[in-house]
Amino acid sequence: MADMDADTAAHTEPSVEEEEPFFSNLDLLLFSLIVGLVVYWYMSRKKPEPIPEFKKLDTAAPAARETSFIEKMKKTGKNIIVFYGSQTGTGEEFANRLSKDAQRYGMKGMAADPEEYEMAELARLSQIENSLAIFCMATYGEGDPTDNAQDFYDWLQEIDDEDLSGLNYTVFALGNKTYEHYNAMGKYVDKRLEELGAKRIFDLGLGDDDGNLEEDFVSWREQFWPSVCEHFGVEASGDDSSIRQYELKEHTDLNMNKVYSGEMGRLKSFEVQKPPYDSKNPFLAPVTVNRKLNKAGDRHLMHVELDITGSKIRYDSGDHVAVFPTNDSAMVNKLGQILGVDLDVVISLNNLDEESNKKHPFPCPTTYRTALTHYLDISQPPPHQRPLRAGPGKALYHSWVQGACRNILAILEDMPSLRPPVDHLCELLPRLQARYYSIASSSKVHPDRISICAVVVEYETPTGRTNKGVATNWLKNKLVTDNGHKSTVPMFIRKSQFRLPFKTTNPVIMIGPGTGIAPFMGFIQERGWLKEQGKEVGETVLYFGCRYKNEDYIYQEELEEAEKKGVLTQLNIAFSRDQEQKVYVQHLLKNSKEHLWKLIHSDNAHIYVCGDAKNMAKDVQTALQDIAEELGGMTRTQATDYVKKLMTKGRYSQDVWT
Amino acid sequence: MTTKTKAEPKSSGVTNGGARIVVDGDDEVLSPTDLSEMLAEGTKDSHDKAENCQFVKDFLRGRIKRELFKRGTAALYFVYAAMEEEIEKNEDHPHIAPIYFPAELHRREALAQDLEYFYGEDWESQISLSAGTKPYVDRIHEVGQRDPVLLVAHSYTRYMGDLSGGQILKKVAQRALKLPSTGEGLNFYQFEGIHSQKGFKQLYRSRMNELELDAETKERIVGESNRAFSFNMMVFTELEEIGKTIKEEVQDAGLGHSHAEIMEGGDINKCPYYAAKMVASGNPTYACQLAMTLLTHPPCQWALAAWVALLAGFTAWYIL
């Protein structure tokens, strides 16, 4: 039928170019005429029952695009439909992910645009066994539905006598807390479907784009699937090992010049280095200093200096340096041994989804050895690959893998029956990420050098193994010269907003216990340099903390020297374990509260906090709120707002980590 | 386990999405005369107006034509080229140096890349300064030369806005115009030098507040910022007007896309499928609209031809 063809052509013919109209108007006329005649001939041939025939044709065009999702689900054996109300595509993406998830639980899902389907069919969804409608609904503007959900919304509002009692549903809402009508659309759909008699089988999920939408979604989803399984009495199929995203290709005759050997972006970028340097093109910086900072104790705190001469890299005090570590070669070899594979085989993993932008999980072609050394994280407990059902599996994963800190090697060692193909393992392991460190030097004093201050991570696991932090141990072993060669570190700079005030006379209050002192070493150098330039420099106050004065008081000489020169106007140190009662930086803040309050409230001081986010940064914030409350004569709420305002206005900056 | 990876600073619980949204009744407690406060307060109305003008609303709803988007990008190019030229000239000026962040903020290069993507290599010869953008550009040059402190206002108005809403606009444009997810054509919205937009806005506010300015100058900056908003409105209005005259180019958004995508990309009346359905149900207005809208839309000519043919056929069959 001409109309169907024409209609399809309108939508699936992307090659139609705009500059030349497909038909001139004359052609169009002729075409119309011919088709008209054909239709006439056809119709007049079949005289009887003209009316139904007309109707049939009338509906032919819509039928070309299936508006019945029930029919479509029946035809394709789906039992879960995920509708999305989406403006920017996130809702649609979530819907797609949910529909793919279904497969892992022995169900079949499809994502659907409510605008394309006859939503009144929801009342008939129960015709399909174990059926479920999921709604990923974004809220737009002043609590409005997205454009593509507008009709659905109107329909919901109008139908008062519709009975949706056979319908199983759940809603995940996407919105932003800073707006007044937070997730209004999702909430409405959730409530309205219930009113119409539908059965909510899982609680409404609320995603907040101002916080972390992705996290909200993932944690909702993790709870959601198990309860769906429970509801339908379905066992998670468990065997999703066969679902592969990438296809293995082994190369036998490839020139080694075409094989990645650890580069992040451009092939051979480590041999021929070209600025500008960034995450795809890191600079190989020689290590010029690598010394242990602490005098005693069982930890290893280190100071590492990288030479960036000639790299054209510029940085400011407070910026971060990113380094790309590599895995321990002994671990990589052991993995190869256990899996019984030749690590030097050259391979590519190619995405089966050819539409995807991500062609490979890591730069390919490469060898297994390079992938396991440079590109994949083999030392952290691997994350679970799919939302786990509550129950023995999940509990076991948590205790046996995460609780026992088993990394992939430990898992394979302790579970001899588990021998996955190495290429599948390479697909599943997470990427080895760049590590970020606050730069512990000032570019004003050391334009060609970047200092790092870090503590080597090493701990005993419940299975009696020693887990080593990849990056810190790798850094520790970067000796200045190794077999006559200079050790190098692939690095780049990430700009931060942790900056000294522009006006040198503004006071600064720096709070950084442990390795949190790193950026402040840069700040102190810079303030000292400014002083040497004859600039008037405001008060510079440091709150530092460590365990024992004689063990881990790092940078002691530098700090005392700075104090002597008057660069540091106050050096407050909390030696937490040198006395019975533990003393931390937040306690010292309280001790000097009057002076602090004056600096903050009257003298426009900038406050900087660096270090542990979970405890220290929180306690410091509370201490400052207490001070504002007490000395500023504020209520608790006012004091909290006061500190928040300091943050908004960039006078209270944090560089913290967990 | 404590690996020393740095997350972006977590300022617990400060809801933020642009100065406007932060509700705060205790301004008197912490320096209400700070420039950042005065600007947020003093440009509220302009901000609301700009946000609610038809062009911006349409854009946010994904109703943006490719041609308009291209022209908008070109207009922005002239604005940023002027602004950054003046900022560069005044980089050592005591009122500009504290807010001089070329690596983080400057957009001229990004816009040039976007224009090259849209117009091809000879993009420079294809774009021109529009009448609606010229007063904006002229004003920027004027203040840059005569009263550089007012560049603070222009810088604030544009960059802080870009940092606040840019990511949403990027996604909308990407989807509506079917731009590649790798970011071509949208470099303007991608601030490569800024890791945390929220953190950077805080730094920028602190730097504005460090400027040594008397009350009168601060007021002048607020006034200039309102002016900058008006200039932006002029640009939007011009684009909106142009948009009305280039209906035929809506096809760009529709080519080869699914029904839903066309719907998301534009007005329901421009959707061939919808219009055809209306014609079939005998709505004469839609029939006209259909003819008007679709005559120049090549793929729609198929559809149109088919429908005309069908109708002709039916009519013939009915009458004869």
PDB file of C-alpha atoms in Angstrom, chain A residues 168-355:
ATOM      1  CA  ASN A 168       1.377  -4.193  38.456  1.00  0.00           C
ATOM      2  CA  TYR A 169       3.513  -1.085  38.464  1.00  0.00           C
ATOM      3  CA  THR A 170       6.378   0.798  39.995  1.00  0.00           C
ATOM      4  CA  VAL A 171       7.689   4.309  39.436  1.00  0.00           C
ATOM      5  CA  PHE A 172      11.130   5.809  39.459  1.00  0.00           C
ATOM      6  CA  ALA A 173      11.018   9.606  39.461  1.00  0.00           C
ATOM      7  CA  LEU A 174      13.721  11.890  38.094  1.00  0.00           C
ATOM      8  CA  GLY A 175      13.927  15.434  39.362  1.00  0.00           C
ATOM      9  CA  ASN A 176      15.948  18.073  41.083  1.00  0.00           C
ATOM     10  CA  LYS A 177      15.592  19.009  44.710  1.00  0.00           C
ATOM     11  CA  THR A 178      16.433  22.641  44.158  1.00  0.00           C
ATOM     12  CA  TYR A 179      13.134  23.064  42.379  1.00  0.00           C
ATOM     13  CA  GLU A 180       9.958  23.599  44.252  1.00  0.00           C
ATOM     14  CA  HIS A 181       7.962  20.797  42.678  1.00  0.00           C
ATOM     15  CA  TYR A 182      10.476  18.103  43.326  1.00  0.00           C
ATOM     16  CA  ASN A 183       9.598  15.011  41.312  1.00  0.00           C
ATOM     17  CA  ALA A 184       5.976  16.112  41.007  1.00  0.00           C
ATOM     18  CA  MET A 185       5.348  14.019  37.890  1.00  0.00           C
ATOM     19  CA  GLY A 186       6.768  10.793  39.318  1.00  0.00           C
ATOM     20  CA  LYS A 187       4.857  11.268  42.531  1.00  0.00           C
ATOM     21  CA  TYR A 188       1.652  11.973  40.652  1.00  0.00           C
ATOM     22  CA  VAL A 189       1.883   8.880  38.457  1.00  0.00           C
ATOM     23  CA  ASP A 190       2.680   6.771  41.490  1.00  0.00           C
ATOM     24  CA  LYS A 191      -0.277   8.060  43.466  1.00  0.00           C
ATOM     25  CA  ARG A 192      -2.714   8.201  40.586  1.00  0.00           C
ATOM     26  CA  LEU A 193      -2.140   4.628  39.439  1.00  0.00           C
ATOM     27  CA  GLU A 194      -2.815   3.460  42.957  1.00  0.00           C
ATOM     28  CA  GLU A 195      -6.032   5.449  43.063  1.00  0.00           C
ATOM     29  CA  LEU A 196      -7.098   3.742  39.876  1.00  0.00           C
ATOM     30  CA  GLY A 197      -6.686   0.374  41.501  1.00  0.00           C
ATOM     31  CA  ALA A 198      -3.296  -0.627  40.115  1.00  0.00           C
ATOM     32  CA  LYS A 199      -0.956  -2.578  42.325  1.00  0.00           C
ATOM     33  CA  ARG A 200       2.290  -0.912  43.353  1.00  0.00           C
ATOM     34  CA  ILE A 201       4.740  -3.750  43.703  1.00  0.00           C
ATOM     35  CA  PHE A 202       7.688  -1.602  44.712  1.00  0.00           C
ATOM     36  CA  ASP A 203       7.993   1.785  46.350  1.00  0.00           C
ATOM     37  CA  LEU A 204       8.430   4.944  44.399  1.00  0.00           C
ATOM     38  CA  GLY A 205      12.092   5.784  43.790  1.00  0.00           C
ATOM     39  CA  LEU A 206      13.164   9.416  43.949  1.00  0.00           C
ATOM     40  CA  GLY A 207      16.168  10.521  41.934  1.00  0.00           C
ATOM     41  CA  ASP A 208      17.727  13.875  42.683  1.00  0.00           C
ATOM     42  CA  ASP A 209      19.846  15.419  39.979  1.00  0.00           C
ATOM     43  CA  ASP A 210      21.175  17.990  42.408  1.00  0.00           C
ATOM     44  CA  GLY A 211      22.673  15.176  44.441  1.00  0.00           C
ATOM     45  CA  ASN A 212      23.572  12.074  42.522  1.00  0.00           C
ATOM     46  CA  LEU A 213      20.866  10.871  40.208  1.00  0.00           C
ATOM     47  CA  GLU A 214      22.843   7.869  39.044  1.00  0.00           C
ATOM     48  CA  GLU A 215      23.438   6.683  42.591  1.00  0.00           C
ATOM     49  CA  ASP A 216      19.800   7.164  43.525  1.00  0.00           C
ATOM     50  CA  PHE A 217      18.822   5.110  40.528  1.00  0.00           C
ATOM     51  CA  VAL A 218      21.320   2.338  41.106  1.00  0.00           C
ATOM     52  CA  SER A 219      20.435   1.872  44.736  1.00  0.00           C
ATOM     53  CA  TRP A 220      16.720   1.890  43.958  1.00  0.00           C
ATOM     54  CA  ARG A 221      17.271  -0.641  41.221  1.00  0.00           C
ATOM     55  CA  GLU A 222      19.256  -2.935  43.513  1.00  0.00           C
ATOM     56  CA  GLN A 223      16.332  -3.198  45.856  1.00  0.00           C
ATOM     57  CA  PHE A 224      13.766  -3.256  43.148  1.00  0.00           C
ATOM     58  CA  TRP A 225      14.716  -6.360  41.182  1.00  0.00           C
ATOM     59  CA  PRO A 226      14.860  -8.713  44.141  1.00  0.00           C
ATOM     60  CA  SER A 227      11.395  -7.706  45.184  1.00  0.00           C
ATOM     61  CA  VAL A 228      10.099  -8.145  41.642  1.00  0.00           C
ATOM     62  CA  CYS A 229      11.543 -11.646  41.623  1.00  0.00           C
ATOM     63  CA  GLU A 230       9.949 -12.295  44.942  1.00  0.00           C
ATOM     64  CA  HIS A 231       6.641 -10.944  43.777  1.00  0.00           C
ATOM     65  CA  PHE A 232       6.524 -13.180  40.739  1.00  0.00           C
ATOM     66  CA  GLY A 233       8.212 -16.063  42.483  1.00  0.00           C
ATOM     67  CA  VAL A 234      10.978 -16.000  39.919  1.00  0.00           C
ATOM     68  CA  GLU A 235      14.471 -17.198  40.634  1.00  0.00           C
ATOM     69  CA  ALA A 236      17.122 -14.928  39.298  1.00  0.00           C
ATOM     70  CA  SER A 237      18.456 -16.857  36.358  1.00  0.00           C
ATOM     71  CA  GLY A 238      21.926 -16.277  37.762  1.00  0.00           C
ATOM     72  CA  ASP A 239      23.611 -17.286  34.600  1.00  0.00           C
ATOM     73  CA  ASP A 240      24.332 -14.020  32.997  1.00  0.00           C
ATOM     74  CA  SER A 241      27.852 -15.092  32.306  1.00  0.00           C
ATOM     75  CA  SER A 242      26.860 -15.806  28.766  1.00  0.00           C
ATOM     76  CA  ILE A 243      25.820 -12.233  28.137  1.00  0.00           C
ATOM     77  CA  ARG A 244      28.815 -10.600  26.616  1.00  0.00           C
ATOM     78  CA  GLN A 245      29.182  -7.018  25.570  1.00  0.00           C
ATOM     79  CA  TYR A 246      32.434  -7.505  23.733  1.00  0.00           C
ATOM     80  CA  GLU A 247      33.672  -9.986  21.212  1.00  0.00           C
ATOM     81  CA  LEU A 248      37.194 -11.335  21.352  1.00  0.00           C
ATOM     82  CA  LYS A 249      39.457 -11.052  18.358  1.00  0.00           C
ATOM     83  CA  GLU A 250      42.956 -12.494  18.501  1.00  0.00           C
ATOM     84  CA  HIS A 251      45.550 -10.943  16.251  1.00  0.00           C
ATOM     85  CA  THR A 252      48.345 -13.095  14.926  1.00  0.00           C
ATOM     86  CA  ASP A 253      49.939 -10.967  12.266  1.00  0.00           C
ATOM     87  CA  LEU A 254      49.766  -7.489  13.670  1.00  0.00           C
ATOM     88  CA  ASN A 255      52.753  -5.183  13.566  1.00  0.00           C
ATOM     89  CA  MET A 256      53.702  -4.481  17.185  1.00  0.00           C
ATOM     90  CA  ASN A 257      53.779  -0.778  16.299  1.00  0.00           C
ATOM     91  CA  LYS A 258      50.015  -0.915  16.098  1.00  0.00           C
ATOM     92  CA  VAL A 259      49.591  -2.490  19.512  1.00  0.00           C
ATOM     93  CA  TYR A 260      48.866  -0.425  22.602  1.00  0.00           C
ATOM     94  CA  SER A 261      51.428  -0.802  25.333  1.00  0.00           C
ATOM     95  CA  GLY A 262      49.812   1.275  28.059  1.00  0.00           C
ATOM     96  CA  GLU A 263      48.983   4.525  26.271  1.00  0.00           C
ATOM     97  CA  MET A 264      45.745   6.197  27.278  1.00  0.00           C
ATOM     98  CA  GLY A 265      44.911   7.722  23.936  1.00  0.00           C
ATOM     99  CA  ARG A 266      47.296   8.083  21.019  1.00  0.00           C
ATOM    100  CA  LEU A 267      49.472   5.098  20.102  1.00  0.00           C
ATOM    101  CA  LYS A 268      53.151   5.648  20.903  1.00  0.00           C
ATOM    102  CA  SER A 269      52.325   8.777  22.857  1.00  0.00           C
ATOM    103  CA  PHE A 270      54.838   7.708  25.488  1.00  0.00           C
ATOM    104  CA  GLU A 271      57.634   7.458  22.950  1.00  0.00           C
ATOM    105  CA  VAL A 272      56.948  10.700  21.164  1.00  0.00           C
ATOM    106  CA  GLN A 273      55.611  13.097  23.779  1.00  0.00           C
ATOM    107  CA  LYS A 274      53.678  16.112  22.606  1.00  0.00           C
ATOM    108  CA  PRO A 275      51.968  18.774  24.708  1.00  0.00           C
ATOM    109  CA  PRO A 276      49.317  19.631  25.719  1.00  0.00           C
ATOM    110  CA  TYR A 277      49.131  16.925  28.330  1.00  0.00           C
ATOM    111  CA  ASP A 278      45.847  15.677  29.708  1.00  0.00           C
ATOM    112  CA  SER A 279      44.052  12.504  30.730  1.00  0.00           C
ATOM    113  CA  LYS A 280      44.321  11.060  27.230  1.00  0.00           C
ATOM    114  CA  ASN A 281      47.893  12.174  26.787  1.00  0.00           C
ATOM    115  CA  PRO A 282      49.760  12.088  30.100  1.00  0.00           C
ATOM    116  CA  PHE A 283      53.268  13.416  30.484  1.00  0.00           C
ATOM    117  CA  LEU A 284      55.985  11.023  31.617  1.00  0.00           C
ATOM    118  CA  ALA A 285      57.498  12.966  34.491  1.00  0.00           C
ATOM    119  CA  PRO A 286      60.850  11.767  35.890  1.00  0.00           C
ATOM    120  CA  VAL A 287      60.912  11.146  39.639  1.00  0.00           C
ATOM    121  CA  THR A 288      63.601  13.342  41.186  1.00  0.00           C
ATOM    122  CA  VAL A 289      62.963  12.795  44.898  1.00  0.00           C
ATOM    123  CA  ASN A 290      61.316   9.912  46.738  1.00  0.00           C
ATOM    124  CA  ARG A 291      61.830   9.939  50.484  1.00  0.00           C
ATOM    125  CA  LYS A 292      60.178   8.626  53.573  1.00  0.00           C
ATOM    126  CA  LEU A 293      58.767  11.445  55.703  1.00  0.00           C
ATOM    127  CA  ASN A 294      58.025   9.797  59.014  1.00  0.00           C
ATOM    128  CA  LYS A 295      60.799   9.016  61.459  1.00  0.00           C
ATOM    129  CA  ALA A 296      59.201   5.929  62.957  1.00  0.00           C
ATOM    130  CA  GLY A 297      56.013   3.911  63.117  1.00  0.00           C
ATOM    131  CA  ASP A 298      54.844   1.112  60.902  1.00  0.00           C
ATOM    132  CA  ARG A 299      53.396   3.323  58.207  1.00  0.00           C
ATOM    133  CA  HIS A 300      55.233   4.780  55.248  1.00  0.00           C
ATOM    134  CA  LEU A 301      54.509   8.429  54.511  1.00  0.00           C
ATOM    135  CA  MET A 302      56.354   9.629  51.457  1.00  0.00           C
ATOM    136  CA  HIS A 303      57.329  12.771  49.647  1.00  0.00           C
ATOM    137  CA  VAL A 304      57.749  12.352  45.899  1.00  0.00           C
ATOM    138  CA  GLU A 305      58.885  15.037  43.474  1.00  0.00           C
ATOM    139  CA  LEU A 306      58.151  14.964  39.773  1.00  0.00           C
ATOM    140  CA  ASP A 307      60.142  16.947  37.240  1.00  0.00           C
ATOM    141  CA  ILE A 308      57.956  18.693  34.666  1.00  0.00           C
ATOM    142  CA  THR A 309      60.725  20.663  32.969  1.00  0.00           C
ATOM    143  CA  GLY A 310      60.014  21.203  29.301  1.00  0.00           C
ATOM    144  CA  SER A 311      56.473  19.875  29.491  1.00  0.00           C
ATOM    145  CA  LYS A 312      54.826  23.299  29.352  1.00  0.00           C
ATOM    146  CA  ILE A 313      52.660  22.060  32.200  1.00  0.00           C
ATOM    147  CA  ARG A 314      51.536  24.863  34.490  1.00  0.00           C
ATOM    148  CA  TYR A 315      49.851  24.497  37.805  1.00  0.00           C
ATOM    149  CA  ASP A 316      48.680  26.525  40.774  1.00  0.00           C
ATOM    150  CA  SER A 317      49.019  25.694  44.428  1.00  0.00           C
ATOM    151  CA  GLY A 318      45.951  23.705  45.397  1.00  0.00           C
ATOM    152  CA  ASP A 319      45.609  21.921  42.035  1.00  0.00           C
ATOM    153  CA  HIS A 320      45.629  18.150  41.777  1.00  0.00           C
ATOM    154  CA  VAL A 321      48.145  15.968  40.022  1.00  0.00           C
ATOM    155  CA  ALA A 322      46.733  12.811  38.478  1.00  0.00           C
ATOM    156  CA  VAL A 323      48.979   9.799  38.037  1.00  0.00           C
ATOM    157  CA  PHE A 324      48.330   6.594  36.125  1.00  0.00           C
ATOM    158  CA  PRO A 325      49.652   3.692  38.190  1.00  0.00           C
ATOM    159  CA  THR A 326      50.350   0.188  36.937  1.00  0.00           C
ATOM    160  CA  ASN A 327      49.638  -3.108  38.618  1.00  0.00           C
ATOM    161  CA  ASP A 328      52.274  -5.239  40.277  1.00  0.00           C
ATOM    162  CA  SER A 329      53.823  -7.458  37.588  1.00  0.00           C
ATOM    163  CA  ALA A 330      54.005 -10.432  39.965  1.00  0.00           C
ATOM    164  CA  MET A 331      50.246 -10.291  40.378  1.00  0.00           C
ATOM    165  CA  VAL A 332      49.724 -10.094  36.650  1.00  0.00           C
ATOM    166  CA  ASN A 333      51.965 -13.101  36.047  1.00  0.00           C
ATOM    167  CA  LYS A 334      50.158 -15.082  38.694  1.00  0.00           C
ATOM    168  CA  LEU A 335      46.818 -14.340  37.067  1.00  0.00           C
ATOM    169  CA  GLY A 336      48.168 -15.596  33.761  1.00  0.00           C
ATOM    170  CA  GLN A 337      49.447 -18.729  35.458  1.00  0.00           C
ATOM    171  CA  ILE A 338      46.207 -19.516  37.245  1.00  0.00           C
ATOM    172  CA  LEU A 339      44.156 -19.020  34.130  1.00  0.00           C
ATOM    173  CA  GLY A 340      46.711 -20.901  32.073  1.00  0.00           C
ATOM    174  CA  VAL A 341      46.992 -18.314  29.351  1.00  0.00           C
ATOM    175  CA  ASP A 342      49.732 -16.770  27.303  1.00  0.00           C
ATOM    176  CA  LEU A 343      49.614 -13.164  28.438  1.00  0.00           C
ATOM    177  CA  ASP A 344      51.419 -11.911  25.376  1.00  0.00           C
ATOM    178  CA  VAL A 345      48.713 -12.793  22.899  1.00  0.00           C
ATOM    179  CA  VAL A 346      47.573  -9.682  21.050  1.00  0.00           C
ATOM    180  CA  ILE A 347      43.831  -9.188  21.234  1.00  0.00           C
ATOM    181  CA  SER A 348      40.989  -6.770  20.689  1.00  0.00           C
ATOM    182  CA  LEU A 349      37.705  -6.747  22.519  1.00  0.00           C
ATOM    183  CA  ASN A 350      35.148  -5.256  20.147  1.00  0.00           C
ATOM    184  CA  ASN A 351      31.797  -3.975  21.279  1.00  0.00           C
ATOM    185  CA  LEU A 352      28.945  -6.083  19.937  1.00  0.00           C
ATOM    186  CA  ASP A 353      26.805  -2.988  19.979  1.00  0.00           C
ATOM    187  CA  GLU A 354      28.166  -1.266  16.919  1.00  0.00           C
ATOM    188  CA  GLU A 355      26.216   1.898  17.654  1.00  0.00           C
TER     189      GLU A 355
END
